[in-house]
Short mmCIF file of C-alpha atoms in Angstrom, two decimals:
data_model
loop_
_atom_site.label_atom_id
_atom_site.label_comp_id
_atom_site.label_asym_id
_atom_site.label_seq_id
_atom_site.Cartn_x
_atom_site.Cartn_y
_atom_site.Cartn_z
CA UNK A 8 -8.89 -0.11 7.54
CA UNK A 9 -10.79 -3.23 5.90
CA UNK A 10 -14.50 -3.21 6.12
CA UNK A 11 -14.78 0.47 7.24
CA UNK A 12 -18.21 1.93 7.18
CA UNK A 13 -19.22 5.31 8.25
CA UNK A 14 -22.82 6.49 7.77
CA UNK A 15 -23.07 3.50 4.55
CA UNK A 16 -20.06 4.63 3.24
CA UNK A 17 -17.61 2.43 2.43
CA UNK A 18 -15.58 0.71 -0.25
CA UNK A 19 -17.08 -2.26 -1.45
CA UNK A 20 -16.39 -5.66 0.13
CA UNK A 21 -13.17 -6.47 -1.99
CA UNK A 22 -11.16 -3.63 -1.33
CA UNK A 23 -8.98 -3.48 2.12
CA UNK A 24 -5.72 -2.95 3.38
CA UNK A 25 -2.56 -4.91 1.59
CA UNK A 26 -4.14 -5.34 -1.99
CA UNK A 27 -3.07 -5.51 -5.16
CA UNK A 28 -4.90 -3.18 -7.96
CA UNK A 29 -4.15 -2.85 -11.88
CA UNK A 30 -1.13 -1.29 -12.83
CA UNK A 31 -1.13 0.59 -16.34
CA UNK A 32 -1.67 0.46 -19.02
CA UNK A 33 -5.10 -0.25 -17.50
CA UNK A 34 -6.74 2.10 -15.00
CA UNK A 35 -7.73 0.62 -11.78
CA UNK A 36 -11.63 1.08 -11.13
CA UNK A 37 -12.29 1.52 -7.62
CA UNK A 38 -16.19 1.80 -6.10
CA UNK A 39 -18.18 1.59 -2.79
CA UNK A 40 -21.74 2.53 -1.40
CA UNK A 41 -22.68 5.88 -0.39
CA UNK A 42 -25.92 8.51 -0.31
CA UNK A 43 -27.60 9.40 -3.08
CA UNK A 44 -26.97 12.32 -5.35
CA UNK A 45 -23.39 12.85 -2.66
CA UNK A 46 -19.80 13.52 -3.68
CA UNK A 47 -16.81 11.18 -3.67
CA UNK A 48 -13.06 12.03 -4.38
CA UNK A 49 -10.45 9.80 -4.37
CA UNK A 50 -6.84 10.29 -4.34
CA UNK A 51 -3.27 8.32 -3.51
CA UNK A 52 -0.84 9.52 -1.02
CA UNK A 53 2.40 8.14 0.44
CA UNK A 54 3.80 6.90 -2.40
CA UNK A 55 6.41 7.86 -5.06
CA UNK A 56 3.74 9.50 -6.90
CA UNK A 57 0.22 11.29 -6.18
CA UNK A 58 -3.09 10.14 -8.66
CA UNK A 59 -6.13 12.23 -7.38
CA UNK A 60 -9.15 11.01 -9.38
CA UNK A 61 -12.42 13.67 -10.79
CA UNK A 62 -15.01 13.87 -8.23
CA UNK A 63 -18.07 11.35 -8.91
CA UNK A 64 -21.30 11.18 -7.92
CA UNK A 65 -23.66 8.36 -5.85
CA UNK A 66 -26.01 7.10 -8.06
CA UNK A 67 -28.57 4.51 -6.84
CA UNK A 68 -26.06 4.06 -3.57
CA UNK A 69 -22.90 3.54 -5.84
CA UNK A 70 -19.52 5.09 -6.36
CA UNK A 71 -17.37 4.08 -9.31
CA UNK A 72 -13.77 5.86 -10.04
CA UNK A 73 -11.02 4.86 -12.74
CA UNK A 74 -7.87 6.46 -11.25
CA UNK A 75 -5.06 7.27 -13.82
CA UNK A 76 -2.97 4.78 -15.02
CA UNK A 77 0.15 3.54 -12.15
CA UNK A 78 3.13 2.14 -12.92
CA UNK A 79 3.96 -1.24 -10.66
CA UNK A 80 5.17 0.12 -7.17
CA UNK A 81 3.80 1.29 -3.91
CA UNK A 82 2.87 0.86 -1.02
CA UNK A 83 0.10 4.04 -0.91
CA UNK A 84 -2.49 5.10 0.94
CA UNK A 85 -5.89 4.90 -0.70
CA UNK A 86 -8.62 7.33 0.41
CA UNK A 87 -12.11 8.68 -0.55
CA UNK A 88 -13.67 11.71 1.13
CA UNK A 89 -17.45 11.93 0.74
CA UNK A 90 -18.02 15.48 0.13
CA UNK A 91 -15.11 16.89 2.27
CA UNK A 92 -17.23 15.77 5.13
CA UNK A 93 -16.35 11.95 6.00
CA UNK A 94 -13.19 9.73 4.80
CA UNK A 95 -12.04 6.45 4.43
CA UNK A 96 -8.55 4.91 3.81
CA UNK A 97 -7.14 1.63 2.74
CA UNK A 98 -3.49 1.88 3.54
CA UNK A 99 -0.46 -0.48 1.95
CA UNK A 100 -2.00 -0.26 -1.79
CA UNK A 101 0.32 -1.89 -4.32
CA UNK A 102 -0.21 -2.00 -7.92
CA UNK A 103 0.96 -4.53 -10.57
CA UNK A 104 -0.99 -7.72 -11.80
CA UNK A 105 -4.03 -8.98 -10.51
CA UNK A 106 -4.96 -12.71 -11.18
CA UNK A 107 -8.58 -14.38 -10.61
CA UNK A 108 -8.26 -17.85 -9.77
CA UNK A 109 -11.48 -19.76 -10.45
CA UNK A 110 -12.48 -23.30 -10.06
CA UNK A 111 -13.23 -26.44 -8.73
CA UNK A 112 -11.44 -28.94 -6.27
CA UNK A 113 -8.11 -28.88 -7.46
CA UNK A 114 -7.78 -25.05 -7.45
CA UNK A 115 -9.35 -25.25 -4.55
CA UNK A 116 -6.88 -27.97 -3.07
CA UNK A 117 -4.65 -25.97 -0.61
CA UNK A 118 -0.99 -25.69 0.29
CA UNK A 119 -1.06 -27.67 3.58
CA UNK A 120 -2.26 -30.91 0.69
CA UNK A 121 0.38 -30.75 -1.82
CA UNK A 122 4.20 -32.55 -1.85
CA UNK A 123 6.68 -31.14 0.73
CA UNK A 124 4.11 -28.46 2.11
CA UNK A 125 6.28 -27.93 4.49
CA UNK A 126 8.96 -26.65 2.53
CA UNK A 127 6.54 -24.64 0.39
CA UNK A 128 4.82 -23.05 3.11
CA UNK A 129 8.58 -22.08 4.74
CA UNK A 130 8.76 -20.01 1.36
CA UNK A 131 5.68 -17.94 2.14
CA UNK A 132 6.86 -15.07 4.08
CA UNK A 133 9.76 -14.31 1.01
CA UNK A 134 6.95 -13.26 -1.48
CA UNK A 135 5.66 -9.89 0.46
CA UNK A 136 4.79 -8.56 -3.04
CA UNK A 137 2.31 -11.62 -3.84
CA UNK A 138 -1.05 -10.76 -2.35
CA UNK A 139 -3.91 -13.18 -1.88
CA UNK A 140 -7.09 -12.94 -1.39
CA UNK A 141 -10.27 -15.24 -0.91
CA UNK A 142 -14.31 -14.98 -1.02
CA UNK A 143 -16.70 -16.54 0.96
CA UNK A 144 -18.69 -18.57 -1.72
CA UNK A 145 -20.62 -20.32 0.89
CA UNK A 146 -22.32 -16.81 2.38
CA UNK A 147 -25.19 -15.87 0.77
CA UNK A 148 -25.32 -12.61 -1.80
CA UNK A 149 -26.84 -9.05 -0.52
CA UNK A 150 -27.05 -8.04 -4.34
CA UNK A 151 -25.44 -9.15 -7.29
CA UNK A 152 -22.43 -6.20 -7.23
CA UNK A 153 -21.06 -6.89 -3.84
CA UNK A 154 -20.13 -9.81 -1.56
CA UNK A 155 -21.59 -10.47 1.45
CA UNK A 156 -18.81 -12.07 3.47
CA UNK A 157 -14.69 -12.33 2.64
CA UNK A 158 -12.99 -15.58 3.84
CA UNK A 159 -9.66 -14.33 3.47
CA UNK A 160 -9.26 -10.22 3.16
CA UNK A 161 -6.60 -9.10 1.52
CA UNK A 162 -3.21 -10.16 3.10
CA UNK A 163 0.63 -10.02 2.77
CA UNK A 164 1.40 -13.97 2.60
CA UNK A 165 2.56 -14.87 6.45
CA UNK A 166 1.77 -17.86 8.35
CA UNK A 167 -1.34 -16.10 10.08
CA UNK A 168 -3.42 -14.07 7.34
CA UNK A 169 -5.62 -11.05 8.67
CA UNK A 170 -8.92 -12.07 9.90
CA UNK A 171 -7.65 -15.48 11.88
CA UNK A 172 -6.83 -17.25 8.81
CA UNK A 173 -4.11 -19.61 7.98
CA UNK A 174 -2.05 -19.52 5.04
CA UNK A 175 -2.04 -23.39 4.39
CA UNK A 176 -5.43 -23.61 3.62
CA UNK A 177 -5.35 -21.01 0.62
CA UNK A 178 -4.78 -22.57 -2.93
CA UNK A 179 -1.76 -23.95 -4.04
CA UNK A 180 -1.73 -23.95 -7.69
CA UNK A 181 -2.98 -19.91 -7.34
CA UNK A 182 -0.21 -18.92 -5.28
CA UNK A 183 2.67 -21.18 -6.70
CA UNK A 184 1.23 -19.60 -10.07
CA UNK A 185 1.32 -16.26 -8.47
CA UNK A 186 4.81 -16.33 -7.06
CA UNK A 187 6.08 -18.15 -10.55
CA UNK A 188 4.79 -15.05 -11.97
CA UNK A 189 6.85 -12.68 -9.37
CA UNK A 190 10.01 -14.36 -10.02
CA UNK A 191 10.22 -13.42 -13.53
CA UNK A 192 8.27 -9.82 -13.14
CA UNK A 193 9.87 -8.60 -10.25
CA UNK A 194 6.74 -6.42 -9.25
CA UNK A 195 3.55 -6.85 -7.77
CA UNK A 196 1.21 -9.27 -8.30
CA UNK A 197 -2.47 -9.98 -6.51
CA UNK A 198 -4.25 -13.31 -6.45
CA UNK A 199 -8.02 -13.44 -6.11
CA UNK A 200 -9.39 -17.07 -5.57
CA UNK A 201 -12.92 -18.13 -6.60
CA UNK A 202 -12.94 -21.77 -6.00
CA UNK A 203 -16.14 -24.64 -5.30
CA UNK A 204 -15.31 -28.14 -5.98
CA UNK A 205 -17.54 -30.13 -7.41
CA UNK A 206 -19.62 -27.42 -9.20
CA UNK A 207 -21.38 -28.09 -12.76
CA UNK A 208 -19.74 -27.06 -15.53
CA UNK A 209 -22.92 -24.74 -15.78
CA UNK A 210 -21.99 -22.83 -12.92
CA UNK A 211 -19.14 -21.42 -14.30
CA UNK A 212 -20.88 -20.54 -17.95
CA UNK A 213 -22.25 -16.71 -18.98
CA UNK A 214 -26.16 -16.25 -19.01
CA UNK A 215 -25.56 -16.05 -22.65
CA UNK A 216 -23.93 -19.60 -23.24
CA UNK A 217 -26.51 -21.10 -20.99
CA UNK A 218 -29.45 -19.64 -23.43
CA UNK A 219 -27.42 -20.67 -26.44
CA UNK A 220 -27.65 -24.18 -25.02
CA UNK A 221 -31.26 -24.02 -23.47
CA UNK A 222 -29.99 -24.35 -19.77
CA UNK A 223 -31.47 -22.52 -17.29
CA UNK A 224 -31.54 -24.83 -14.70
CA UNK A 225 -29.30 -26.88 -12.89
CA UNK A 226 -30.85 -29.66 -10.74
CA UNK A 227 -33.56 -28.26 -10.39
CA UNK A 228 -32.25 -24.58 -9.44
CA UNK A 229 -32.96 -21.60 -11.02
CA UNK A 230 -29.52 -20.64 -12.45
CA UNK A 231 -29.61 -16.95 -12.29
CA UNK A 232 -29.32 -17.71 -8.15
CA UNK A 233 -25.95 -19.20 -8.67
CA UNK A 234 -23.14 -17.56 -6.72
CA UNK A 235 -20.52 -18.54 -9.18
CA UNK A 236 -21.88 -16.48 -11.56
CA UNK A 237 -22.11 -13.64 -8.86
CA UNK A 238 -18.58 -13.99 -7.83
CA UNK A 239 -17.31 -13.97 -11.32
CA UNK A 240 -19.50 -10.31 -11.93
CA UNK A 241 -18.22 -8.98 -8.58
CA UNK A 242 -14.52 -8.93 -9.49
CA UNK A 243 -15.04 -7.92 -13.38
CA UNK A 244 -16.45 -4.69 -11.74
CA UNK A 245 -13.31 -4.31 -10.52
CA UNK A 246 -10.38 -5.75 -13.21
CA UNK A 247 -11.54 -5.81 -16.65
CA UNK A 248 -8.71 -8.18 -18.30
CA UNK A 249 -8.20 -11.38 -18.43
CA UNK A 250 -6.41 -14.73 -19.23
CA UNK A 251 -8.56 -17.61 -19.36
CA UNK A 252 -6.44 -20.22 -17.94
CA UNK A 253 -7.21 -23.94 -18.18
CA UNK A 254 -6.08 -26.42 -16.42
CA UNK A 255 -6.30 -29.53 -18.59
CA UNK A 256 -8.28 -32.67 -16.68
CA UNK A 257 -6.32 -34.89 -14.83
CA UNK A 258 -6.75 -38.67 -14.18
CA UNK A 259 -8.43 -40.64 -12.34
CA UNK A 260 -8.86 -44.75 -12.32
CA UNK A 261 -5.33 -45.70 -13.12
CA UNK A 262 -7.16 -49.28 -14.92
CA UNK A 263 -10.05 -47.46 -16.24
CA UNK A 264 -11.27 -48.17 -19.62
CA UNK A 265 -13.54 -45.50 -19.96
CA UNK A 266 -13.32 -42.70 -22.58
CA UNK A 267 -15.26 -40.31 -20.13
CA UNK A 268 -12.08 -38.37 -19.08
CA UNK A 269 -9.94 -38.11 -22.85
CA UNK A 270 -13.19 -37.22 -24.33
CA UNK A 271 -13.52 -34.01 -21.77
CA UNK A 272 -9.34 -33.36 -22.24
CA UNK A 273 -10.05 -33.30 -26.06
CA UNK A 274 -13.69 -31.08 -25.51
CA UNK A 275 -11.88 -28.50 -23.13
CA UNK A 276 -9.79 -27.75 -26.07
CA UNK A 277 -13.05 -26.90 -28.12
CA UNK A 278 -11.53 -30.27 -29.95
CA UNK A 279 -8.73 -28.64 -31.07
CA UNK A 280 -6.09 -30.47 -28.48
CA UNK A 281 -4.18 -27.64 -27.60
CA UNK A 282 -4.93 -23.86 -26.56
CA UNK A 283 -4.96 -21.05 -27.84
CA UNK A 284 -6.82 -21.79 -30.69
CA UNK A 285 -8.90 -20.26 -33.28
CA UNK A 286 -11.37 -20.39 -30.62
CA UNK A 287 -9.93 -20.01 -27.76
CA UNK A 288 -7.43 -17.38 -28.62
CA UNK A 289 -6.65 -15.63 -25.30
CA UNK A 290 -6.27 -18.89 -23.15
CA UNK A 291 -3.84 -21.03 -22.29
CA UNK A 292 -3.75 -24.49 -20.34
CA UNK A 293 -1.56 -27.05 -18.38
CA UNK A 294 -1.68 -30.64 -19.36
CA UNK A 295 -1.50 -32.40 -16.45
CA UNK A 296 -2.49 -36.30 -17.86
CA UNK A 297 1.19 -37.28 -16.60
CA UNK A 298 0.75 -36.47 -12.66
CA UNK A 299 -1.45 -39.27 -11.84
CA UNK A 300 -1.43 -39.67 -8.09
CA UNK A 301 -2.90 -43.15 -7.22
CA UNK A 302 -1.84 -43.10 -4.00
CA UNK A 303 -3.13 -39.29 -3.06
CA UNK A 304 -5.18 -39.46 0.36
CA UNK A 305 -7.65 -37.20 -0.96
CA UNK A 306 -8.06 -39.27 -3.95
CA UNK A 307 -6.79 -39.54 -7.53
CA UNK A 308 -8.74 -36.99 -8.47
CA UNK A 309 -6.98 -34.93 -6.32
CA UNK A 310 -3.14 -35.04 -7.32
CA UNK A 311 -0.73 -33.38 -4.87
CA UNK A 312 1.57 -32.42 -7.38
CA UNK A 313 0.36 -28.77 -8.08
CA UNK A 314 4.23 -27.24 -7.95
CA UNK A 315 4.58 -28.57 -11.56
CA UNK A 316 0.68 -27.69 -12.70
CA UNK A 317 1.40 -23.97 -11.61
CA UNK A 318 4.63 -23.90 -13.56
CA UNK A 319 3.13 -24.97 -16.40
CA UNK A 320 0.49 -22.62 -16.35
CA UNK A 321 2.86 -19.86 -15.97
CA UNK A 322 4.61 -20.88 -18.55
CA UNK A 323 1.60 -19.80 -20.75
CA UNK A 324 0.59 -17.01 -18.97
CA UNK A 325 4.18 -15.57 -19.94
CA UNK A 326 3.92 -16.66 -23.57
CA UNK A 327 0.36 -15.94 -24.03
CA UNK A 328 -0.83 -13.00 -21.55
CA UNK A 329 2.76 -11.08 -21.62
CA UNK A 330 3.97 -11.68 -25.05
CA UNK A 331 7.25 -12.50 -23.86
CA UNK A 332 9.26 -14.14 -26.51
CA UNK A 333 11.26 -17.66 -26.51
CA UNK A 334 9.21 -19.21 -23.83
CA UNK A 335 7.68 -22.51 -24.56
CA UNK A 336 4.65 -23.46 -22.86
CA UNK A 337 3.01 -26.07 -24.94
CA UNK A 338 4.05 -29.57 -25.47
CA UNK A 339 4.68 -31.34 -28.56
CA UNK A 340 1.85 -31.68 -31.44
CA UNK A 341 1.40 -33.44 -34.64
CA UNK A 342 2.11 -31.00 -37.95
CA UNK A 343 1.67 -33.89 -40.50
CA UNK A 344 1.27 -37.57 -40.17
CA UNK A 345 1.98 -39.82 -43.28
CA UNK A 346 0.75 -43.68 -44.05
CA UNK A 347 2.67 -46.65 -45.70
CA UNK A 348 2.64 -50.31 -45.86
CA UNK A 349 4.52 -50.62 -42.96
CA UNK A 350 3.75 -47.78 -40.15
CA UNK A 351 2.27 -44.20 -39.82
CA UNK A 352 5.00 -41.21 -39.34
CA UNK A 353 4.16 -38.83 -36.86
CA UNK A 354 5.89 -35.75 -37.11
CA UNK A 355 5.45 -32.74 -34.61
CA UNK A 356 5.81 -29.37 -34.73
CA UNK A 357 8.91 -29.02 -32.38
CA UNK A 358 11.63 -31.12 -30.98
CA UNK A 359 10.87 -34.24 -29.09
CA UNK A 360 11.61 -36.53 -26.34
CA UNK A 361 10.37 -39.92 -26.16
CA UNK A 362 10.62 -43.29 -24.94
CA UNK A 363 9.24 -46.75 -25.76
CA UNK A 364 5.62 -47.69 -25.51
CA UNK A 365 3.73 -50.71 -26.94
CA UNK A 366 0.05 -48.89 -26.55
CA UNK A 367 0.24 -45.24 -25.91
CA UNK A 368 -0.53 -44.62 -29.56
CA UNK A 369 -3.69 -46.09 -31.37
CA UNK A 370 -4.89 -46.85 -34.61
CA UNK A 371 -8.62 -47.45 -35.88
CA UNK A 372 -9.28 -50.19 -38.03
CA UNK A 373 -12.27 -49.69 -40.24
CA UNK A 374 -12.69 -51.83 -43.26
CA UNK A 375 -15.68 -49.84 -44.99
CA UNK A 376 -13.57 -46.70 -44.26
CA UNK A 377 -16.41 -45.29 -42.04
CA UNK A 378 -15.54 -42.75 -40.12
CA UNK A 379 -13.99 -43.43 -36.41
CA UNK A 380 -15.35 -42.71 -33.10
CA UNK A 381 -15.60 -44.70 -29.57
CA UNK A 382 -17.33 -47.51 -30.74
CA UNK A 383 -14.39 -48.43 -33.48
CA UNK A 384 -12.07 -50.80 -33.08
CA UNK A 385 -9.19 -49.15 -31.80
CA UNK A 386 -5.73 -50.91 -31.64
CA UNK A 387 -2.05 -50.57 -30.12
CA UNK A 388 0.25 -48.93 -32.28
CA UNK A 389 3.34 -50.07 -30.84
CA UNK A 390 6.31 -46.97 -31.33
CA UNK A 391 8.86 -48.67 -33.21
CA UNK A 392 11.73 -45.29 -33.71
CA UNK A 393 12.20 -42.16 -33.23
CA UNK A 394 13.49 -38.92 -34.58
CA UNK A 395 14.56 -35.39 -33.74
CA UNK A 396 10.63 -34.57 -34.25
CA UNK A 397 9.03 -37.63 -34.88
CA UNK A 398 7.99 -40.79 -34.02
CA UNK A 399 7.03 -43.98 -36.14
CA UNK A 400 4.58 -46.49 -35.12
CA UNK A 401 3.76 -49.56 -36.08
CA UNK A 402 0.49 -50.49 -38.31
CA UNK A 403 1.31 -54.10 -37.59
CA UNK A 404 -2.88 -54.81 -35.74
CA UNK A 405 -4.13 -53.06 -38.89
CA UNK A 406 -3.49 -53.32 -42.92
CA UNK A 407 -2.70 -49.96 -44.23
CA UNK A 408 -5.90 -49.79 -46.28
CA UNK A 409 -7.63 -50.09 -43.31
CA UNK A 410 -6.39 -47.49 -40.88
CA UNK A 411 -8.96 -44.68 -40.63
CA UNK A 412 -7.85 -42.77 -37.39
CA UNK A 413 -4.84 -42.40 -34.86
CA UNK A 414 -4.76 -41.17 -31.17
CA UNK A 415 -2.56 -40.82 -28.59
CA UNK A 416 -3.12 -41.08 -24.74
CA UNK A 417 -6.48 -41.31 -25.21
CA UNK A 418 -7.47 -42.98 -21.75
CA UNK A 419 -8.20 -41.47 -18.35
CA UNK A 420 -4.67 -42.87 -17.15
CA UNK A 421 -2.15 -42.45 -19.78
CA UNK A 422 0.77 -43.17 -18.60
CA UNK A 423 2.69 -43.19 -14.76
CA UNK A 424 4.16 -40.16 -13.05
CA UNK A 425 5.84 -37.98 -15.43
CA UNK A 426 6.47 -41.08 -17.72
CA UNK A 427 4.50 -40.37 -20.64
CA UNK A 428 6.09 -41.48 -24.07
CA UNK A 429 6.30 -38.33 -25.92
CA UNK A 430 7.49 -34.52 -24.28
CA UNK A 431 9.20 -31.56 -25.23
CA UNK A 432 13.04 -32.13 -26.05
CA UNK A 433 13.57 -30.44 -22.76
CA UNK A 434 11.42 -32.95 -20.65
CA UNK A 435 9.06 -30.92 -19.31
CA UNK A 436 5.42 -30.48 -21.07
CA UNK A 437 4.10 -33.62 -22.27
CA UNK A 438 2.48 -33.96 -25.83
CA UNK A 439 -1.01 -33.56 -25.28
CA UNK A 440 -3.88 -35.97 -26.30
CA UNK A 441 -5.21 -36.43 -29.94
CA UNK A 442 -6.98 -38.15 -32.35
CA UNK A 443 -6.52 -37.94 -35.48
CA UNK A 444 -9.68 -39.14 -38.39
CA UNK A 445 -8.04 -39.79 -41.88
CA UNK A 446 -11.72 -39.88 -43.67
CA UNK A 447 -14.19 -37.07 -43.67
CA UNK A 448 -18.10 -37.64 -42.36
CA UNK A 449 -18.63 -36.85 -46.37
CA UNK A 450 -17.20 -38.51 -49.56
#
């Protein structure tokens, strides 16, 4: 049963009845608390197969086993026996692919918020194989390798969870990502949800990237105290892979004219635009720029469109973290853009679907051919026609001797609901923001 404890010992906090753990190739690593210098065996029963892992011993009041690699199935039962003396089980044990979902507000944002909740939560109770589970960020931390509290335990998706929760307050782009996921894969798949909203950037950063950038506070608090960072080392004890997933930034003022939000799009891509990159090579993201939601009651930083941000994203994870072939997950990007007298060609590296816009695209007009940045004078570049793969706009607000740089969707509201200029042929993932400088920093 979940949260068993005999004599201090137990599985650690994370483990319980109904969860998901690593299928193969990987081995699932399993650990708990028990006396010092004891025994611990533990084996799988009541399944198609039987894995019985070497005995281990307790060192400095910890247990850690790697069973053998499992193929996606189950249920089983899950027990260790402390030296043939006490037991403990955790029964209905699946194993397939276990997802961590971290992050702020909007992974946070919960199924009861999004469009036609009603409808989505009706579809809960056809995904037995999805398994969620939460942590309790706002408890405090016994030690650094185990949670103190669980907010949701580990629970087959029904309209009452174990523990008194309620389904419609887990997230939505997690489990609409997770069940994506099961619809192609057809076995098991566990979601683990790490969410704060509004947490610094900082909280969510390695000990080592905070040193590399001389950080080791944040308002005033000692950074190695942050739970984030605890959460995040809690559940690599237990699965060792994973696909970074990022969820491109939103919008937010619909008549902003701020550069604030394009300039974090563009910097979340390590200023590349699009991901994976050369350095972000195991990640993928979701642009989500097109699902402004002005009128959202929770704000427009909080869109309640998540169903298409969670297709998206598994859209990636299929191309990116399962290799599977013919599946297009990113939206349209320049390959080469050419200059004349009369307009810049844009041409992109896959079919495209666009429609008219006057200012979507911009061009920077620099007359000593200094480089561009926020400060330059940026102007429309109307799109004048359209190919297969590219687009043509106009140079019209600038000579051609003077164009120095061109960008697209470069404000914090680009464009209205799923009416951006320029997608895939198909419709569905929007070209993502760029900018484009035609002179180096350097002659």
């Amino acid at each position: 049963m979940y949260g068993v404890k005999n004599g201090g010992f137990r599985f650690a906090s994370y483990y319980g009845d109904h969860m998901v753990l690593q299928k193969a190739p990987e081995r699932a690593v399993l650990w708990g608390y028990g006396p010092d210098d004891a025994e611990v065996t533990v084996f799988l029963s009541g399944g198609p197969v039987t894995n019985n892992a070497p005995a281990v011993s307790v060192a400095a009041g910890i247990w850690k086993v790697a069973l053998v690699p499992m193929e996606a199935g189950g249920p089983y039962n899950l027990t260790a026996v402390l030296q043939n003396n006490h037991s403990i089980t955790i029964t209905d044990v699946l194993f397939g692919d276990v997802w961590l979902c971290g992050g702020q507000s909007n992974m946070a944002f919960t199924t009861s918020q999004v469009f036609n909740a009603s409808e989505e939560l009706a579809l809960v109770s056809k995904f037995p194989q999805v398994r969620i589970f939460m942590a309790a960020l706002e408890q405090s931390y016994t030690e650094l390798t185990d949670m103190a509290g669980v907010e949701v335990p580990w629970s087959v998706p029904t309209a009452k969870l174990l523990g008194g929760g309620d389904f419609k307050h887990y997230s939505a782009v997690c489990w609409m990502f997770g069940r994506h996921l099961y619809n192609v894969l057809k076995y098991p798949i566990g979601l683990v949800t790490s969410c704060w909203g509004g947490t610094p950037v900082e909280a969510w950063s390695s000990p080592r990237a905070l040193q590399h950038c001389d950080l080791d506070r944040i308002n005033g608090r000692n950074l190695d105290n942050v739970s984030l960072q605890d959460v995040i080392h809690c559940c690599l004890r237990c699965y060792v892979d994973f696909v970074y997933i990022c969820p491109e930034v939103s919008t937010y003022r619909k008549a902003s004219l701020s550069e604030g939000f394009p300039n974090i799009r563009w910097h979340q891509t390590a200023d590349y635009g699009f991901a994976p990159n050369l350095r972000m090579k195991n990640t993928f993201m979701a642009v989500a720029m097109d699902l402004g939601d002005e009128m959202s009651p929770f704000g427009s930083i909080h869109p309640r469109d998540k169903q298409d941000v969670a297709y998206r994203l598994s859209l990636g994870a299929r191309a990116v973290a399962y290799g599977e072939e013919g599946v297009s997950f990113q939206g349209p990007f320049p390959s080469r853009v050419l200059v004349n007298d009369q307009y810049i060609n844009v041409t992109y590296d896959q079919r495209v679907s666009v429609t008219q816009s006057k200012d979507i695209f911009q061009i920077c007009c620099s007359v000593v051919r200094a480089p561009c940045d926020s400060l330059s004078l940026w102007v429309p570049a109307p799109i004048l026609q359209w190919g297969l793969s590219a687009v043509q706009v106009s140079t019209n607000y600038c000579s051609m001797n003077n164009v120095a740089g061109l960008r697209y969707a470069w404000r914090d509201w680009p464009c209205d609901f799923k009416a951006c200029p320029v997608y895939s042929a198909d419709g569905v993932l929007p070209a993502p923001p760029f900018t484009l400088i035609r002179w180096p920093d350097k002659q």
